[in-house]
Short mmCIF file of C-alpha atoms and ligand atoms in Angstrom, two decimals:
data_model
loop_
_atom_site.label_atom_id
_atom_site.label_comp_id
_atom_site.label_asym_id
_atom_site.label_seq_id
_atom_site.Cartn_x
_atom_site.Cartn_y
_atom_site.Cartn_z
CA MET A 1346 15.92 -14.10 0.26
CA ASN A 1347 17.20 -11.57 3.12
CA ILE A 1348 14.69 -8.81 2.30
CA LEU A 1349 15.18 -5.29 3.34
CA VAL A 1350 11.34 -3.86 3.97
CA THR A 1351 11.46 -0.13 4.13
CA GLY A 1352 8.07 0.83 5.77
CA GLY A 1353 7.84 -2.19 7.25
CA ALA A 1354 5.70 -1.17 10.62
CA GLY A 1355 2.71 0.40 8.13
CA PHE A 1356 -0.44 -1.18 6.94
CA ILE A 1357 1.05 -3.05 4.28
CA GLY A 1358 4.61 -3.74 5.36
CA SER A 1359 3.46 -5.40 8.32
CA HIS A 1360 1.25 -7.93 6.40
CA THR A 1361 3.83 -8.59 3.56
CA LEU A 1362 6.37 -9.46 6.50
CA ILE A 1363 3.77 -12.24 7.29
CA GLU A 1364 3.89 -13.58 3.99
CA LEU A 1365 7.61 -12.98 3.40
CA TYR A 1366 8.22 -15.82 5.95
CA LYS A 1367 5.70 -17.82 5.11
CA ALA A 1368 7.38 -18.17 1.56
CA GLY A 1369 10.76 -18.98 3.48
CA HIS A 1370 12.57 -15.46 3.48
CA THR A 1371 13.53 -13.49 6.07
CA ALA A 1372 13.68 -9.42 6.57
CA VAL A 1373 15.15 -6.78 8.14
CA VAL A 1374 12.60 -3.60 8.98
CA VAL A 1375 13.86 0.12 8.31
CA ASP A 1376 11.07 2.53 9.83
CA ASN A 1377 11.13 5.84 10.93
CA LEU A 1378 7.68 5.16 12.59
CA SER A 1379 6.67 8.42 11.53
CA ASN A 1380 3.16 6.68 10.54
CA SER A 1381 3.33 3.54 12.61
CA ASN A 1382 3.59 1.60 15.83
CA PRO A 1383 6.53 -0.65 16.68
CA VAL A 1384 3.54 -3.17 18.66
CA ALA A 1385 2.73 -4.02 14.78
CA LEU A 1386 6.27 -5.77 14.65
CA GLN A 1387 5.78 -7.65 17.80
CA ARG A 1388 2.58 -8.91 16.91
CA VAL A 1389 3.74 -9.83 13.49
CA ALA A 1390 6.86 -12.08 14.98
CA GLU A 1391 4.04 -13.58 17.38
CA ILE A 1392 2.02 -14.63 14.18
CA ILE A 1393 5.09 -15.72 12.35
CA GLY A 1394 6.38 -17.44 15.81
CA ILE A 1395 9.86 -15.93 16.23
CA PRO A 1396 11.01 -13.82 19.10
CA GLU A 1397 11.46 -10.88 16.82
CA ILE A 1398 11.90 -8.85 13.55
CA PRO A 1399 15.39 -7.25 13.11
CA PHE A 1400 14.16 -3.68 13.02
CA TYR A 1401 15.98 -0.34 12.95
CA LYS A 1402 14.22 2.99 13.73
CA VAL A 1403 15.94 4.70 10.63
CA ASP A 1404 14.78 7.03 8.33
CA ILE A 1405 15.75 6.39 4.47
CA ARG A 1406 16.90 9.98 4.09
CA ASP A 1407 19.41 8.88 6.69
CA ARG A 1408 22.31 7.90 4.45
CA GLU A 1409 24.75 6.84 7.50
CA GLY A 1410 21.94 5.03 9.16
CA LEU A 1411 20.83 2.88 5.97
CA GLU A 1412 24.76 2.42 5.63
CA GLY A 1413 24.70 0.71 9.26
CA VAL A 1414 21.95 -1.65 8.49
CA PHE A 1415 23.95 -2.80 4.83
CA ALA A 1416 27.12 -3.20 6.76
CA LYS A 1417 24.98 -5.27 9.21
CA HIS A 1418 23.32 -7.04 7.09
CA LYS A 1419 23.89 -9.17 3.82
CA LEU A 1420 20.73 -7.77 1.99
CA ASP A 1421 19.43 -9.46 -1.49
CA ALA A 1422 16.35 -7.44 -2.10
CA CYS A 1423 14.52 -4.11 -1.12
CA ILE A 1424 10.76 -4.06 -1.04
CA HIS A 1425 10.32 -0.39 -0.86
CA PHE A 1426 7.03 0.75 1.21
CA ALA A 1427 8.63 3.88 3.14
CA GLY A 1428 6.82 7.19 2.30
CA LEU A 1429 3.91 9.62 3.03
CA LYS A 1430 0.75 8.59 1.60
CA ALA A 1431 -1.99 11.49 2.56
CA VAL A 1432 -3.36 12.71 -0.43
CA GLY A 1433 -4.67 15.78 1.09
CA GLU A 1434 -1.80 16.48 3.33
CA SER A 1435 0.10 16.46 0.22
CA VAL A 1436 -1.52 19.48 -1.37
CA GLU A 1437 -0.48 21.42 1.69
CA LYS A 1438 3.25 20.23 2.14
CA PRO A 1439 4.24 19.50 -1.20
CA TRP A 1440 7.71 20.08 -0.10
CA GLU A 1441 7.74 17.90 2.53
CA TYR A 1442 5.94 14.92 0.19
CA TYR A 1443 8.65 15.14 -2.49
CA GLU A 1444 11.42 15.42 0.11
CA ASN A 1445 10.45 12.26 2.10
CA ASN A 1446 9.45 10.23 -0.81
CA ILE A 1447 12.16 11.25 -3.73
CA GLY A 1448 14.87 12.22 -1.68
CA GLY A 1449 14.27 9.30 0.87
CA THR A 1450 14.08 6.97 -2.26
CA LEU A 1451 17.32 8.34 -4.02
CA THR A 1452 19.02 8.13 -0.76
CA LEU A 1453 18.04 4.57 -0.26
CA VAL A 1454 19.05 3.22 -4.23
CA ASP A 1455 22.63 4.50 -3.95
CA VAL A 1456 23.14 3.07 -0.65
CA MET A 1457 21.66 -0.25 -2.10
CA ARG A 1458 23.77 -0.04 -5.04
CA ARG A 1459 26.76 0.64 -3.17
CA HIS A 1460 26.29 -2.29 -1.40
CA GLY A 1461 25.86 -4.20 -4.63
CA CYS A 1462 21.81 -4.59 -3.58
CA LYS A 1463 20.28 -4.06 -7.20
CA ASN A 1464 16.72 -5.68 -6.38
CA ILE A 1465 13.62 -3.39 -5.70
CA ILE A 1466 10.05 -3.82 -5.58
CA PHE A 1467 8.43 -0.59 -5.38
CA SER A 1468 5.11 0.48 -3.86
CA SER A 1469 2.98 2.24 -6.78
CA SER A 1470 -0.32 3.25 -7.03
CA ALA A 1471 -3.25 3.38 -9.52
CA THR A 1472 -3.32 6.90 -9.32
CA VAL A 1473 -0.47 7.22 -11.85
CA TYR A 1474 -2.92 6.53 -14.35
CA GLY A 1475 -4.46 9.81 -13.33
CA ASP A 1476 -8.09 9.53 -15.24
CA PRO A 1477 -7.92 6.54 -16.86
CA VAL A 1478 -8.57 6.72 -20.80
CA GLU A 1479 -9.59 3.02 -20.55
CA ILE A 1480 -11.64 0.68 -18.33
CA PRO A 1481 -10.17 -1.65 -17.14
CA ILE A 1482 -7.01 -0.47 -16.83
CA THR A 1483 -3.86 -2.51 -18.45
CA GLU A 1484 -0.36 -1.51 -17.88
CA ASN A 1485 -0.64 -0.16 -21.52
CA CYS A 1486 -2.76 2.58 -20.56
CA PRO A 1487 -0.50 5.72 -20.56
CA LYS A 1488 0.08 7.41 -17.49
CA GLY A 1489 -1.98 10.48 -16.54
CA GLN A 1490 -1.82 14.05 -14.60
CA CYS A 1491 -2.04 13.37 -10.85
CA THR A 1492 -4.06 15.44 -9.25
CA ASN A 1493 -1.94 15.83 -6.05
CA PRO A 1494 2.10 15.85 -5.02
CA TYR A 1495 1.60 12.26 -3.55
CA GLY A 1496 0.34 10.77 -6.98
CA TRP A 1497 3.49 12.60 -8.28
CA THR A 1498 6.19 11.21 -6.28
CA LYS A 1499 4.79 7.72 -7.22
CA SER A 1500 4.77 8.81 -10.82
CA MET A 1501 8.33 10.17 -10.81
CA LEU A 1502 9.85 7.57 -8.94
CA GLU A 1503 8.58 5.01 -11.57
CA GLN A 1504 10.30 7.15 -14.03
CA VAL A 1505 13.49 7.42 -11.60
CA LEU A 1506 13.99 3.90 -11.18
CA MET A 1507 13.27 2.69 -14.72
CA ASP A 1508 16.32 5.01 -15.44
CA ILE A 1509 18.52 4.05 -13.14
CA GLN A 1510 17.48 0.44 -14.74
CA LYS A 1511 18.38 1.18 -18.07
CA ALA A 1512 21.66 2.99 -17.04
CA ASP A 1513 22.60 -0.39 -15.25
CA PRO A 1514 20.87 -3.63 -16.21
CA GLU A 1515 21.73 -5.62 -13.05
CA TRP A 1516 19.17 -3.42 -11.48
CA ASN A 1517 15.71 -5.31 -11.55
CA VAL A 1518 12.93 -2.83 -10.91
CA VAL A 1519 9.57 -4.23 -10.50
CA LEU A 1520 6.75 -1.53 -10.10
CA LEU A 1521 3.25 -2.49 -8.22
CA ARG A 1522 0.73 -0.28 -9.10
CA TYR A 1523 -1.70 -1.33 -5.99
CA PHE A 1524 -5.15 -0.52 -6.44
CA ASN A 1525 -7.78 0.48 -3.28
CA PRO A 1526 -5.98 -1.92 -0.13
CA VAL A 1527 -8.70 -3.18 2.15
CA GLY A 1528 -9.42 -6.16 4.69
CA ALA A 1529 -6.54 -7.09 7.79
CA HIS A 1530 -4.84 -10.44 8.80
CA GLN A 1531 -7.52 -13.28 9.59
CA SER A 1532 -5.91 -13.06 13.24
CA GLY A 1533 -7.44 -9.40 13.50
CA ARG A 1534 -3.72 -8.61 15.58
CA ILE A 1535 -2.66 -6.11 12.95
CA GLY A 1536 -4.69 -4.03 10.29
CA GLU A 1537 -4.95 -0.36 8.97
CA ASN A 1538 -4.13 2.00 12.26
CA PRO A 1539 -4.84 5.47 10.42
CA ASN A 1540 -4.01 8.37 12.40
CA GLY A 1541 -7.04 11.15 12.99
CA ILE A 1542 -9.53 11.22 10.40
CA PRO A 1543 -9.35 8.63 7.96
CA ASN A 1544 -9.01 9.87 4.24
CA ASN A 1545 -9.88 6.49 2.90
CA LEU A 1546 -13.07 4.86 2.79
CA MET A 1547 -12.80 1.48 4.57
CA PRO A 1548 -11.40 2.74 7.93
CA TYR A 1549 -13.91 5.43 7.43
CA ILE A 1550 -16.39 2.54 7.49
CA THR A 1551 -15.05 0.46 10.14
CA GLN A 1552 -14.82 3.72 12.44
CA VAL A 1553 -18.61 4.83 12.09
CA ALA A 1554 -19.50 1.00 12.78
CA VAL A 1555 -17.21 0.78 15.95
CA GLY A 1556 -19.00 4.38 17.21
CA LYS A 1557 -15.80 6.26 16.49
CA ARG A 1558 -17.64 8.60 13.77
CA LYS A 1559 -21.18 9.06 13.31
CA GLU A 1560 -22.23 8.64 10.03
CA LEU A 1561 -20.15 7.88 6.72
CA GLY A 1562 -20.21 10.67 3.96
CA VAL A 1563 -20.68 9.35 0.76
CA PHE A 1564 -18.93 11.60 -1.57
CA GLY A 1565 -21.26 11.79 -4.84
CA ASN A 1566 -23.90 9.43 -6.31
CA ASP A 1567 -24.15 11.42 -9.62
CA TYR A 1568 -21.31 9.68 -11.20
CA PRO A 1569 -21.70 7.81 -14.00
CA THR A 1570 -22.01 4.23 -12.50
CA PRO A 1571 -24.89 1.87 -12.03
CA ASP A 1572 -25.51 3.36 -8.54
CA GLY A 1573 -24.00 6.88 -9.05
CA THR A 1574 -21.22 6.64 -6.01
CA GLY A 1575 -17.48 5.67 -7.05
CA VAL A 1576 -16.43 2.34 -8.06
CA ARG A 1577 -12.93 1.12 -7.38
CA ASP A 1578 -11.16 -2.29 -7.22
CA TYR A 1579 -10.54 -2.88 -3.34
CA ILE A 1580 -7.99 -5.65 -2.95
CA HIS A 1581 -7.46 -7.82 0.19
CA VAL A 1582 -3.95 -6.42 1.91
CA VAL A 1583 -3.09 -10.21 2.75
CA ASP A 1584 -3.27 -10.93 -1.44
CA LEU A 1585 -1.74 -7.30 -2.09
CA ALA A 1586 1.09 -8.66 0.47
CA ASN A 1587 1.42 -11.89 -2.06
CA ALA A 1588 1.99 -10.08 -4.99
CA HIS A 1589 5.08 -9.18 -3.68
CA VAL A 1590 6.45 -12.85 -2.71
CA CYS A 1591 5.64 -13.56 -6.34
CA ALA A 1592 7.48 -10.59 -7.56
CA LEU A 1593 10.54 -11.59 -5.61
CA GLN A 1594 10.59 -14.71 -7.74
CA ALA A 1595 10.45 -12.62 -10.88
CA ILE A 1596 13.27 -10.90 -9.40
CA GLY A 1597 15.31 -14.50 -8.85
CA ARG A 1598 14.72 -14.70 -12.89
CA HIS A 1599 16.38 -11.33 -13.72
CA CYS A 1600 13.11 -9.82 -15.17
CA GLY A 1601 14.64 -6.17 -15.72
CA ILE A 1602 11.73 -3.52 -15.11
CA GLY A 1603 8.05 -5.07 -14.43
CA ILE A 1604 5.35 -3.09 -14.17
CA TYR A 1605 2.11 -4.69 -12.81
CA ASN A 1606 -1.37 -3.73 -11.65
CA VAL A 1607 -2.34 -5.45 -8.55
CA GLY A 1608 -5.87 -5.41 -8.02
CA THR A 1609 -8.91 -7.89 -8.56
CA GLY A 1610 -10.39 -6.69 -11.61
CA HIS A 1611 -13.80 -6.14 -10.45
CA GLY A 1612 -15.20 -2.67 -9.22
CA TYR A 1613 -17.39 -1.94 -6.65
CA SER A 1614 -19.22 0.94 -5.68
CA VAL A 1615 -19.22 2.72 -2.38
CA LEU A 1616 -22.66 1.77 -1.59
CA ASP A 1617 -21.80 -1.88 -2.36
CA MET A 1618 -18.93 -1.72 0.07
CA VAL A 1619 -21.03 -0.36 3.02
CA LYS A 1620 -24.21 -2.96 1.69
CA ALA A 1621 -21.63 -5.77 1.62
CA PHE A 1622 -20.12 -4.47 5.18
CA ILE A 1623 -23.78 -4.39 6.92
CA ARG A 1624 -24.60 -8.06 5.53
CA VAL A 1625 -21.55 -9.96 6.28
CA ASN A 1626 -20.76 -8.51 9.93
CA GLY A 1627 -24.28 -7.53 11.01
CA VAL A 1628 -23.55 -4.14 12.14
CA ASP A 1629 -25.33 -1.03 11.12
CA VAL A 1630 -23.25 2.18 9.03
CA PRO A 1631 -25.50 5.05 8.98
CA TYR A 1632 -24.69 6.85 5.84
CA SER A 1633 -25.84 10.68 4.46
CA ILE A 1634 -25.30 11.56 0.55
CA LYS A 1635 -22.21 14.66 0.29
CA PRO A 1636 -20.77 16.45 -2.45
CA ARG A 1637 -18.16 15.09 -4.55
CA ARG A 1638 -14.46 15.02 -3.22
CA ALA A 1639 -12.36 17.32 -5.23
CA GLY A 1640 -9.67 15.07 -7.78
CA ASP A 1641 -11.88 12.02 -7.61
CA ILE A 1642 -12.90 10.23 -10.56
CA ALA A 1643 -15.88 8.01 -11.43
CA THR A 1644 -14.75 4.45 -12.17
CA CYS A 1645 -11.24 2.83 -11.43
CA TYR A 1646 -10.48 -0.97 -11.64
CA CYS A 1647 -7.85 -3.11 -13.66
CA ASN A 1648 -7.50 -6.08 -15.55
CA PRO A 1649 -4.74 -8.04 -13.36
CA SER A 1650 -4.04 -10.72 -16.39
CA LYS A 1651 -0.64 -9.72 -16.70
CA ALA A 1652 0.21 -9.93 -13.18
CA LYS A 1653 -1.27 -13.66 -13.24
CA ALA A 1654 0.55 -14.85 -16.70
CA GLU A 1655 3.98 -13.08 -15.50
CA LEU A 1656 4.05 -13.24 -11.66
CA GLY A 1657 1.22 -16.65 -11.26
CA TRP A 1658 -0.21 -13.95 -8.75
CA GLU A 1659 -3.60 -13.54 -8.52
CA ALA A 1660 -5.93 -12.56 -5.86
CA LYS A 1661 -7.73 -14.93 -3.90
CA TYR A 1662 -10.33 -12.96 -1.58
CA GLY A 1663 -13.52 -11.39 -2.41
CA ILE A 1664 -15.71 -8.73 -0.95
CA ASP A 1665 -17.19 -10.72 1.64
CA ASP A 1666 -13.65 -11.68 3.14
CA MET A 1667 -12.43 -7.80 2.84
CA VAL A 1668 -15.30 -6.59 5.03
CA ARG A 1669 -15.08 -9.28 7.25
CA ASP A 1670 -11.47 -8.92 7.99
CA SER A 1671 -11.24 -5.53 8.10
CA TRP A 1672 -14.36 -5.06 10.95
CA HIS A 1673 -12.23 -8.15 12.83
CA TRP A 1674 -9.30 -5.80 13.12
CA GLN A 1675 -11.34 -2.93 13.98
CA SER A 1676 -13.77 -4.53 16.69
CA GLN A 1677 -11.01 -6.36 18.19
CA ASN A 1678 -8.78 -2.87 18.51
CA PRO A 1679 -11.27 0.29 18.24
CA ASP A 1680 -8.38 2.44 18.75
CA GLY A 1681 -5.86 0.56 17.36
CA TYR A 1682 -2.38 -0.29 18.29
CA PRO A 1683 -1.84 0.59 22.49
CA GLU A 1684 -0.03 3.43 22.73
CA LYS A 1685 3.97 3.08 21.97
P1 NAD B 2129 2.13 3.28 5.84
O1 NAD B 2129 1.80 4.69 6.24
O2 NAD B 2129 0.84 2.43 6.69
O3 NAD B 2129 3.47 2.97 5.69
C1 NAD B 2129 4.55 3.45 5.42
C2 NAD B 2129 5.51 3.40 6.10
O4 NAD B 2129 6.61 4.23 5.95
C3 NAD B 2129 4.98 3.96 7.75
O5 NAD B 2129 5.12 2.91 8.59
C4 NAD B 2129 5.95 5.23 7.92
O6 NAD B 2129 6.53 5.41 9.33
C5 NAD B 2129 6.73 4.88 7.05
N1 NAD B 2129 7.87 5.90 6.46
C6 NAD B 2129 7.44 6.97 5.80
N2 NAD B 2129 8.39 7.86 5.68
C7 NAD B 2129 9.74 7.22 6.12
C8 NAD B 2129 10.69 7.57 5.97
N3 NAD B 2129 11.44 8.92 5.77
N4 NAD B 2129 11.99 6.89 6.48
C9 NAD B 2129 11.26 5.74 7.07
N5 NAD B 2129 10.42 5.47 7.15
C10 NAD B 2129 9.28 6.14 6.45
O7 NAD B 2129 1.10 3.34 4.49
P2 NAD B 2129 0.78 1.82 3.84
O8 NAD B 2129 -0.57 2.11 3.26
O9 NAD B 2129 1.30 0.87 4.26
O10 NAD B 2129 1.40 1.90 2.13
C11 NAD B 2129 2.78 1.40 2.06
C12 NAD B 2129 3.27 2.08 0.76
O11 NAD B 2129 2.16 1.73 -0.51
C13 NAD B 2129 3.37 3.33 0.64
O12 NAD B 2129 4.54 3.83 -0.12
C14 NAD B 2129 2.11 4.07 0.01
O13 NAD B 2129 2.23 5.08 -0.53
C15 NAD B 2129 1.47 2.93 -1.16
N6 NAD B 2129 0.43 3.10 -1.39
C16 NAD B 2129 -0.75 2.67 -0.44
C17 NAD B 2129 -2.02 2.53 -0.78
C18 NAD B 2129 -3.29 2.60 0.19
O14 NAD B 2129 -3.86 2.34 -0.16
N7 NAD B 2129 -2.88 2.07 1.64
C19 NAD B 2129 -2.26 2.51 -2.09
C20 NAD B 2129 -1.32 2.77 -3.35
C21 NAD B 2129 0.20 2.58 -2.63
C1 UD1 B 2130 -7.51 7.33 -2.73
C2 UD1 B 2130 -6.17 8.15 -3.24
C3 UD1 B 2130 -5.09 7.87 -3.83
C4 UD1 B 2130 -4.76 6.67 -3.60
C5 UD1 B 2130 -5.92 5.28 -3.34
C6 UD1 B 2130 -5.22 4.22 -2.80
C7 UD1 B 2130 -7.52 10.67 -3.17
C8 UD1 B 2130 -8.13 11.67 -3.79
N1 UD1 B 2130 -7.04 9.28 -3.62
O1 UD1 B 2130 -8.17 6.97 -3.65
O2 UD1 B 2130 -4.11 8.54 -4.33
O3 UD1 B 2130 -3.84 6.06 -4.64
O4 UD1 B 2130 -6.59 6.15 -2.41
O5 UD1 B 2130 -4.98 4.76 -1.40
O6 UD1 B 2130 -7.58 10.14 -1.81
N2 UD1 B 2130 -15.24 7.73 -0.26
C9 UD1 B 2130 -16.50 7.87 0.34
N3 UD1 B 2130 -16.57 8.57 1.56
C10 UD1 B 2130 -15.21 8.50 2.42
C11 UD1 B 2130 -14.17 8.21 1.65
C12 UD1 B 2130 -14.12 7.78 0.55
O7 UD1 B 2130 -17.76 8.11 -0.06
O8 UD1 B 2130 -15.64 9.29 3.73
C13 UD1 B 2130 -15.31 7.28 -1.32
C14 UD1 B 2130 -14.16 8.10 -2.51
O9 UD1 B 2130 -15.22 9.47 -3.35
C15 UD1 B 2130 -14.06 6.99 -3.41
C16 UD1 B 2130 -14.16 5.79 -2.84
O10 UD1 B 2130 -14.90 6.05 -1.33
O11 UD1 B 2130 -15.32 6.64 -4.43
C17 UD1 B 2130 -12.60 5.22 -2.66
O12 UD1 B 2130 -12.03 6.13 -1.77
P1 UD1 B 2130 -10.48 6.34 -1.05
O13 UD1 B 2130 -10.65 5.44 -0.01
O14 UD1 B 2130 -9.93 7.53 -0.71
O15 UD1 B 2130 -9.75 5.80 -2.25
P2 UD1 B 2130 -9.54 6.36 -3.60
O16 UD1 B 2130 -10.18 7.32 -3.86
O17 UD1 B 2130 -9.46 5.57 -4.73
#
């Protein structure tokens, strides 16, 4: 299939492009580069072994820009990564988050349907479960109260896309609820490249290890978990990328609506991650215990068996692969991608 990849220059999008081409698909990328660097796309093309990935610097809120892309390319499906994703920033700038993520997606799906492209895979998040009522989390677990506007954009967009599919059954909508993506492509050429101080655990660990930050703050050690620190379902970004390839097969079978957890099913604590990183990579990661971070929950990991049963997808990589590949990327690119 020829796939429109919105947000394809970003962390998860860039990794997904490689797996798409490996599986025999082709892609057209639309990204406004608000949180990414075009060098990522050059490197993706090098890894795949093609001269370049078709790329348009277009904002998904720009209807005319999107129309131009659909006029030039016959597109079979969209993998929709484009969106703002910084939780803390979304609390400060709720309007910007709703306008970008929800406004942008409404424009995108309208242009898609006008061009007869009614297949979409949407990047959702475990955050839609709020403080989950069951662990491990299955897709039957009710959605919960999100603690920030970012989370609400995901929860609301799930509803929007499901309603659109209900009204027009020609649509296929796959909602992938990602757990905690980490790691990087094995080449070390592409990876996560956060702006400023990282919010998420793994990029903070790698920036401490490479000497850019003094020490990791561990947010709370008094949670009801085995070592008191928060437990999450970390998933290697290459595994996550492959879940999208498997979801395309479901779309090919006309699945209607599909909702899937994308995680490994294993919960690791903050200290498990730090210790694995030190053991596998042989580098130190100084840390100290800090107060809990507002909005954090104790434990979050999934039961990924629905994705295995229905999509034939399961995670292949373990914690050692995740910490090795995260470090490989960061140590080879201490300052991320070169300036645009
Ligand atoms: P990212 O910021 O690296 O990638 C998102 C890309 O979208 C960026 O390249 C950015 O420039 C682009 N973008 C943003 N707004 C746009 C717009 N209006 N028009 C065009 N392009 C736009 O983030 P990521 O980690 O690769 O995440 C991809 C998707 O997965 C996002 O929707 C994110 O919310 C979701 N997600 C991420 C995580 C995670 O931990 N990384 C977890 C759950 C869900
Ligand atoms: C965060 C987002 C969530 C998003 C998810 C996946 C928040 C409140 N939630 O979840 O919406 O879907 O990422 O990208 O930001 N930690 C530290 N020190 C740090 C950073 C993190 O101890 O410097 C701990 C956290 O307390 C948590 C774990 O590490 O226990 C993972 O944190 P993080 O990587 O930010 O992801 P989540 O909180 O799961």
